[in-house]
């Protein structure tokens, strides 16, 4: 059976509708997010965020935030 090729945008819209219907919006979004690369450079951001901080400093900050 030969079918005519549909535009990719149409296929994507149908696929997203099916995901929403079968998984629900939250799980469909979680599923789709695993295929995106995100943005920025985490290595550079991490280096600037944690510059001059020891592991103990970082752990202490985490513990303080959890107590709030």
Coordinates of C-alpha atoms in Angstrom, one line a residue, residues 35-57:
X35 CA 14.9 14.2 23.7
X36 CA 15.9 17.9 24.1
X37 CA 19.5 19.0 24.7
X38 CA 18.6 22.0 26.8
X39 CA 20.7 25.1 26.6
X40 CA 23.7 26.7 28.1
X41 CA 27.0 25.2 29.2
X42 CA 26.6 23.4 32.5
X43 CA 30.3 22.9 32.9
X44 CA 31.0 26.7 32.8
X45 CA 28.0 27.5 35.0
X46 CA 29.0 24.9 37.6
X47 CA 32.6 26.2 37.7
X48 CA 31.3 29.8 38.3
X49 CA 28.6 28.7 40.8
X50 CA 30.9 26.6 42.9
X51 CA 34.2 28.5 42.5
X52 CA 36.1 28.7 45.8
X53 CA 33.6 26.5 47.6
X54 CA 34.5 23.2 49.2
X55 CA 32.3 20.2 49.2
X56 CA 31.5 20.8 52.9
X57 CA 30.4 24.4 52.0

